[in-house]
Amino acid sequence: MTLPLPASALADQAPDGLFVETVTSVTHYTDRLFRFRTTRPGSFRFRSGEFAMIGLLAEGKPLYRAYSIASPAWADELEFFSIKVPDGPLTSRLQQIRPGDGLLLRKKATGTLVLDALTPGRRLYMFSTGTGIAPFASLIRDPQTYETFEEVILTHTCREVGELQYGFDVVRETLADPLVGDYARGKLRHYATVTREDYARRGRITDLMASGALFADLGVPPLDPTVDRGMICGSLAMLQDTRALLLAAGLSEGANSAPSTFVTERAFAE
Ligand code: A2P
């Protein structure tokens, strides 16, 4: 198996028309999850919440996957949050990257988990499971999120407690950040739950919504389409089940071309 190449070697071998970026830091959270950051090309533009195609050379050929950009649109570096799939064609290689290695980045970012795809409202829910937190890690670090909404509720559900750590780190960094901290303080709320280990809050977010526990815990009224907006990112099954609850509450699904009261996107899968 080919290992990641230093950025200069990758730049020599990469096809034209791509960015070749340099990895600046890598943090392994669990044996299934890691975060990494890269340099950002000066001309690479995106909206907070969008995804990009990133990749490596595998046996000499470029291999890409769609990854949500976890850093906000204003940041100097790009951040990504990834699973490690043991036999995954990309992630089995990507989990070996180290600072100084190169990463391929296609020139265009896109996606539906953007503020522009929602109609005006007061309270924004971001429902995530697993690596589905990545686009929200971008949006909670964007001051525009707090200019658009009075209250921002980030829910993150994982199988195990250790998988919640990235979310805790990003929320802490957000509140301490000189640029966005003042916007986020008093508005950003983090609701973390676990399904397969003992933890203070247990259960799938869908069950916690259906039982009313989520709203009781937060001290907010049940979902109301006149004030509440939603974004959902997780597995296909999680999207379906969460979507059904939002539809039942009277919200409707939107897109960039037709903004509405909630939007969905599948979390990274290999
Ligand atoms: P559970 O442990 O009960 O399956 P995964 O890694 O499989 O994507 O799961 C991440 C988290 O999402 C887990 O806590 C899992 O709960 C939860 N989850 C899986 N499927 C659904 C679903 N259909 N609706 C809500 N949460 C789900």
CSV table of C-alpha atoms and ligand atoms in Angstrom, one decimal:
chain,number,residue,atom,x,y,z
A,1,MET,CA,0.0,0.0,0.0
A,2,THR,CA,1.3,3.5,-0.9
A,3,LEU,CA,1.8,5.7,2.1
A,4,PRO,CA,1.1,9.5,2.1
A,5,LEU,CA,3.8,11.5,0.4
A,6,PRO,CA,5.6,14.6,1.6
A,7,ALA,CA,3.8,17.6,0.1
A,8,SER,CA,6.7,18.5,-2.3
A,9,ALA,CA,6.8,14.9,-3.7
A,10,LEU,CA,3.0,14.8,-4.0
A,11,ALA,CA,3.1,18.2,-5.8
A,12,ASP,CA,5.5,16.7,-8.4
A,13,GLN,CA,3.2,13.7,-9.1
A,14,ALA,CA,-0.3,15.3,-8.7
A,15,PRO,CA,-2.5,15.9,-11.8
A,16,ASP,CA,-3.0,19.5,-12.9
A,17,GLY,CA,-5.9,21.6,-11.8
A,18,LEU,CA,-5.8,20.5,-8.1
A,19,PHE,CA,-4.5,22.1,-4.9
A,20,VAL,CA,-1.8,20.2,-3.1
A,21,GLU,CA,-1.9,21.3,0.5
A,22,THR,CA,0.5,20.5,3.4
A,23,VAL,CA,-0.7,18.7,6.6
A,24,THR,CA,0.0,20.9,9.6
A,25,SER,CA,-1.3,18.8,12.5
A,26,VAL,CA,-3.0,15.5,13.2
A,27,THR,CA,-4.8,14.5,16.4
A,28,HIS,CA,-5.9,10.9,17.0
A,29,TYR,CA,-9.0,10.8,19.3
A,30,THR,CA,-9.8,7.1,19.3
A,31,ASP,CA,-8.9,4.0,17.2
A,32,ARG,CA,-11.8,5.1,15.0
A,33,LEU,CA,-11.5,8.9,14.8
A,34,PHE,CA,-8.9,11.5,14.0
A,35,ARG,CA,-8.7,15.2,13.2
A,36,PHE,CA,-6.2,16.9,10.9
A,37,ARG,CA,-5.5,20.3,9.6
A,38,THR,CA,-3.9,21.5,6.4
A,39,THR,CA,-2.7,24.7,4.8
A,40,ARG,CA,-5.4,26.6,2.9
A,41,PRO,CA,-4.9,27.8,-0.7
A,42,GLY,CA,-5.3,31.6,-0.9
A,43,SER,CA,-7.9,31.2,-3.7
A,44,PHE,CA,-9.9,28.4,-2.1
A,45,ARG,CA,-13.3,29.8,-1.1
A,46,PHE,CA,-16.2,28.0,0.7
A,47,ARG,CA,-19.2,28.7,2.9
A,48,SER,CA,-19.1,27.4,6.5
A,49,GLY,CA,-20.8,23.9,6.5
A,50,GLU,CA,-19.8,22.9,3.0
A,51,PHE,CA,-17.8,19.9,1.9
A,52,ALA,CA,-14.8,19.5,-0.4
A,53,MET,CA,-13.2,16.5,-2.2
A,54,ILE,CA,-9.9,15.6,-0.7
A,55,GLY,CA,-7.6,12.7,-1.5
A,56,LEU,CA,-4.2,11.1,-1.8
A,57,LEU,CA,-2.4,9.1,-4.5
A,58,ALA,CA,-3.2,5.4,-4.2
A,59,GLU,CA,-0.9,3.3,-6.3
A,60,GLY,CA,-0.2,6.4,-8.4
A,61,LYS,CA,-3.8,7.3,-9.0
A,62,PRO,CA,-5.8,10.1,-7.2
A,63,LEU,CA,-8.4,8.7,-4.8
A,64,TYR,CA,-10.9,11.2,-3.3
A,65,ARG,CA,-13.8,11.3,-0.8
A,66,ALA,CA,-16.2,14.1,0.1
A,67,TYR,CA,-15.2,15.6,3.5
A,68,SER,CA,-17.0,18.3,5.3
A,69,ILE,CA,-14.7,21.2,6.1
A,70,ALA,CA,-14.8,21.5,9.9
A,71,SER,CA,-13.0,24.8,10.0
A,72,PRO,CA,-15.0,28.1,9.5
A,73,ALA,CA,-14.9,30.1,6.2
A,74,TRP,CA,-12.7,32.8,7.7
A,75,ALA,CA,-9.9,30.5,9.0
A,76,ASP,CA,-6.3,30.3,7.6
A,77,GLU,CA,-6.2,26.5,7.8
A,78,LEU,CA,-8.6,23.8,6.8
A,79,GLU,CA,-9.7,21.2,9.3
A,80,PHE,CA,-11.2,17.8,8.8
A,81,PHE,CA,-12.6,15.1,11.1
A,82,SER,CA,-12.4,11.6,9.9
A,83,ILE,CA,-13.3,8.0,10.7
A,84,LYS,CA,-10.7,5.3,10.1
A,85,VAL,CA,-12.1,2.4,8.2
A,86,PRO,CA,-9.6,-0.5,8.5
A,87,ASP,CA,-10.0,-1.6,4.8
A,88,GLY,CA,-11.2,1.8,3.5
A,89,PRO,CA,-9.4,2.6,0.4
A,90,LEU,CA,-8.8,6.3,1.4
A,91,THR,CA,-9.0,6.3,5.2
A,92,SER,CA,-6.6,3.3,5.7
A,93,ARG,CA,-4.0,5.6,4.0
A,94,LEU,CA,-5.2,8.9,5.3
A,95,GLN,CA,-5.0,7.8,8.9
A,96,GLN,CA,-1.2,7.6,8.4
A,97,ILE,CA,-0.7,11.2,7.5
A,98,ARG,CA,1.7,13.3,9.5
A,99,PRO,CA,2.6,17.0,9.5
A,100,GLY,CA,4.5,17.8,6.3
A,101,ASP,CA,2.6,15.3,4.2
A,102,GLY,CA,0.6,16.4,1.1
A,103,LEU,CA,-3.1,16.3,0.6
A,104,LEU,CA,-5.0,16.7,-2.7
A,105,LEU,CA,-7.9,19.2,-2.7
A,106,ARG,CA,-10.3,19.7,-5.5
A,107,LYS,CA,-11.0,23.4,-6.3
A,108,LYS,CA,-14.7,23.6,-5.6
A,109,ALA,CA,-16.6,23.2,-2.3
A,110,THR,CA,-20.4,22.6,-2.1
A,111,GLY,CA,-23.1,21.3,0.2
A,112,THR,CA,-26.6,21.9,1.7
A,113,LEU,CA,-25.7,22.5,5.4
A,114,VAL,CA,-25.3,26.2,4.9
A,115,LEU,CA,-27.1,29.1,6.5
A,116,ASP,CA,-28.3,30.3,3.1
A,117,ALA,CA,-30.4,27.1,2.7
A,118,LEU,CA,-32.6,28.0,5.7
A,119,THR,CA,-35.4,30.5,6.0
A,120,PRO,CA,-35.1,33.1,8.9
A,121,GLY,CA,-35.8,31.7,12.3
A,122,ARG,CA,-34.8,32.1,16.0
A,123,ARG,CA,-33.4,28.8,17.1
A,124,LEU,CA,-31.0,26.6,15.1
A,125,TYR,CA,-30.7,22.9,15.9
A,126,MET,CA,-27.7,21.0,14.6
A,127,PHE,CA,-28.3,17.3,14.9
A,128,SER,CA,-25.2,15.1,14.5
A,129,THR,CA,-24.0,11.6,15.1
A,130,GLY,CA,-20.4,10.4,14.8
A,131,THR,CA,-18.3,12.4,12.3
A,132,GLY,CA,-21.6,14.2,11.3
A,133,ILE,CA,-20.4,16.9,13.7
A,134,ALA,CA,-17.8,18.1,11.2
A,135,PRO,CA,-19.9,20.7,9.2
A,136,PHE,CA,-21.3,22.0,12.5
A,137,ALA,CA,-17.7,22.4,13.9
A,138,SER,CA,-17.4,24.9,11.0
A,139,LEU,CA,-20.7,26.6,11.5
A,140,ILE,CA,-20.4,27.1,15.3
A,141,ARG,CA,-17.1,28.9,14.7
A,142,ASP,CA,-18.7,31.3,12.2
A,143,PRO,CA,-20.0,34.6,13.7
A,144,GLN,CA,-22.7,34.7,11.0
A,145,THR,CA,-24.4,31.8,12.7
A,146,TYR,CA,-24.9,33.9,15.8
A,147,GLU,CA,-26.0,36.9,13.8
A,148,THR,CA,-28.6,34.8,12.1
A,149,PHE,CA,-29.9,32.9,15.1
A,150,GLU,CA,-30.6,33.8,18.8
A,151,GLU,CA,-29.9,30.3,20.0
A,152,VAL,CA,-27.7,27.5,18.5
A,153,ILE,CA,-28.2,24.0,19.9
A,154,LEU,CA,-25.6,21.4,18.8
A,155,THR,CA,-26.5,17.8,19.5
A,156,HIS,CA,-23.9,15.1,19.1
A,157,THR,CA,-24.6,11.4,19.7
A,158,CYS,CA,-21.9,8.7,19.6
A,159,ARG,CA,-21.6,5.1,20.6
A,160,GLU,CA,-18.9,5.7,23.2
A,161,VAL,CA,-17.9,8.6,25.5
A,162,GLY,CA,-14.4,8.9,23.9
A,163,GLU,CA,-16.0,9.7,20.5
A,164,LEU,CA,-17.6,12.9,22.0
A,165,GLN,CA,-14.2,14.5,22.8
A,166,TYR,CA,-13.7,16.3,19.4
A,167,GLY,CA,-17.0,18.1,20.0
A,168,PHE,CA,-16.0,19.1,23.5
A,169,ASP,CA,-12.7,20.4,22.2
A,170,VAL,CA,-14.3,22.4,19.4
A,171,VAL,CA,-16.9,24.0,21.6
A,172,ARG,CA,-14.3,24.9,24.2
A,173,GLU,CA,-12.1,26.4,21.5
A,174,THR,CA,-15.0,28.3,20.0
A,175,LEU,CA,-15.9,29.9,23.4
A,176,ALA,CA,-12.3,30.8,24.0
A,177,ASP,CA,-11.7,32.2,20.5
A,178,PRO,CA,-11.1,36.0,20.4
A,179,LEU,CA,-13.0,36.3,17.1
A,180,VAL,CA,-16.1,34.2,17.6
A,181,GLY,CA,-16.2,33.6,21.4
A,182,ASP,CA,-18.1,36.8,22.2
A,183,TYR,CA,-20.8,35.9,19.6
A,184,ALA,CA,-21.1,32.3,20.8
A,185,ARG,CA,-21.2,32.9,24.6
A,186,GLY,CA,-24.8,32.7,25.9
A,187,LYS,CA,-26.1,31.4,22.5
A,188,LEU,CA,-24.3,28.1,21.8
A,189,ARG,CA,-25.5,25.1,23.7
A,190,HIS,CA,-24.0,21.6,23.4
A,191,TYR,CA,-26.1,18.5,24.1
A,192,ALA,CA,-23.9,15.3,24.0
A,193,THR,CA,-25.3,11.8,24.3
A,194,VAL,CA,-23.9,8.3,24.2
A,195,THR,CA,-25.7,5.1,23.2
A,196,ARG,CA,-23.4,2.2,24.1
A,197,GLU,CA,-21.7,3.2,27.3
A,198,ASP,CA,-22.6,4.6,30.7
A,199,TYR,CA,-22.8,8.4,30.5
A,200,ALA,CA,-24.7,11.2,32.1
A,201,ARG,CA,-26.9,11.5,29.0
A,202,ARG,CA,-27.8,8.3,27.2
A,203,GLY,CA,-29.8,7.5,24.1
A,204,ARG,CA,-30.3,8.2,20.4
A,205,ILE,CA,-31.2,11.8,19.7
A,206,THR,CA,-34.4,10.6,17.9
A,207,ASP,CA,-35.6,8.8,21.1
A,208,LEU,CA,-34.7,11.8,23.2
A,209,MET,CA,-36.7,14.1,20.9
A,210,ALA,CA,-39.7,11.7,20.7
A,211,SER,CA,-39.8,11.4,24.4
A,212,GLY,CA,-39.5,15.1,24.9
A,213,ALA,CA,-36.4,14.6,27.1
A,214,LEU,CA,-34.2,16.8,24.8
A,215,PHE,CA,-36.6,19.8,25.1
A,216,ALA,CA,-37.1,19.3,28.9
A,217,ASP,CA,-33.3,19.0,29.5
A,218,LEU,CA,-32.7,22.2,27.5
A,219,GLY,CA,-35.7,24.1,28.9
A,220,VAL,CA,-37.0,24.9,25.5
A,221,PRO,CA,-40.5,24.3,23.9
A,222,PRO,CA,-41.0,21.4,21.5
A,223,LEU,CA,-40.1,22.0,17.9
A,224,ASP,CA,-42.1,24.8,16.3
A,225,PRO,CA,-41.8,25.5,12.5
A,226,THR,CA,-42.4,29.3,13.1
A,227,VAL,CA,-39.1,29.7,15.1
A,228,ASP,CA,-37.1,26.5,14.9
A,229,ARG,CA,-34.7,25.6,12.1
A,230,GLY,CA,-32.7,22.3,11.8
A,231,MET,CA,-29.7,20.9,10.1
A,232,ILE,CA,-29.0,17.1,10.2
A,233,CYS,CA,-25.8,15.2,9.5
A,234,GLY,CA,-25.3,11.5,10.2
A,235,SER,CA,-25.8,8.0,8.7
A,236,LEU,CA,-28.5,7.4,6.2
A,237,ALA,CA,-30.7,5.8,8.8
A,238,MET,CA,-30.1,8.6,11.3
A,239,LEU,CA,-31.1,11.2,8.6
A,240,GLN,CA,-34.3,9.3,7.8
A,241,ASP,CA,-35.4,9.0,11.4
A,242,THR,CA,-34.5,12.5,12.4
A,243,ARG,CA,-36.1,13.9,9.2
A,244,ALA,CA,-39.4,12.1,10.0
A,245,LEU,CA,-39.5,13.8,13.4
A,246,LEU,CA,-38.9,17.2,12.0
A,247,LEU,CA,-41.6,16.6,9.3
A,248,ALA,CA,-44.0,15.5,11.9
A,249,ALA,CA,-43.4,18.7,13.8
A,250,GLY,CA,-44.3,20.7,10.7
A,251,LEU,CA,-40.9,21.6,9.4
A,252,SER,CA,-40.0,21.0,5.7
A,253,GLU,CA,-36.8,20.1,3.9
A,254,GLY,CA,-35.0,22.8,2.0
A,255,ALA,CA,-32.0,23.1,-0.3
A,256,ASN,CA,-29.7,25.9,-1.7
A,257,SER,CA,-32.2,26.5,-4.5
A,258,ALA,CA,-35.2,26.4,-2.3
A,259,PRO,CA,-34.5,27.5,1.3
A,260,SER,CA,-36.8,26.1,4.0
A,261,THR,CA,-36.9,25.1,7.6
A,262,PHE,CA,-34.4,22.2,7.7
A,263,VAL,CA,-31.6,20.7,5.6
A,264,THR,CA,-29.8,17.3,5.7
A,265,GLU,CA,-26.6,15.8,4.5
A,266,ARG,CA,-25.1,12.4,4.9
A,267,ALA,CA,-22.0,12.2,7.1
A,268,PHE,CA,-18.8,10.9,5.6
A,269,ALA,CA,-19.0,7.2,4.7
A,270,GLU,CA,-16.3,5.1,3.0
B,1,A2P,P1,-26.8,3.2,18.3
B,1,A2P,O1,-25.5,2.9,19.2
B,1,A2P,O2,-28.0,2.9,19.1
B,1,A2P,O3,-26.7,2.5,17.0
B,1,A2P,P2,-22.9,5.0,13.8
B,1,A2P,O4,-21.4,5.0,14.1
B,1,A2P,O5,-23.4,3.6,13.5
B,1,A2P,O6,-23.2,5.9,12.6
B,1,A2P,O7,-23.7,5.6,15.0
B,1,A2P,C1,-23.4,6.8,15.6
B,1,A2P,C2,-24.5,7.1,16.6
B,1,A2P,O8,-25.7,7.3,15.9
B,1,A2P,C3,-24.7,6.0,17.6
B,1,A2P,O9,-24.9,6.6,18.9
B,1,A2P,C4,-26.0,5.3,17.1
B,1,A2P,O10,-26.8,4.7,18.1
B,1,A2P,C5,-26.7,6.5,16.5
B,1,A2P,N1,-27.7,6.1,15.5
B,1,A2P,C6,-27.5,5.1,14.6
B,1,A2P,N2,-28.6,5.0,13.8
B,1,A2P,C7,-29.5,5.9,14.2
B,1,A2P,C8,-30.8,6.3,13.8
B,1,A2P,N3,-31.5,5.7,12.8
B,1,A2P,N4,-31.4,7.4,14.4
B,1,A2P,C9,-30.7,8.0,15.4
B,1,A2P,N5,-29.5,7.7,15.9
B,1,A2P,C10,-28.9,6.7,15.3
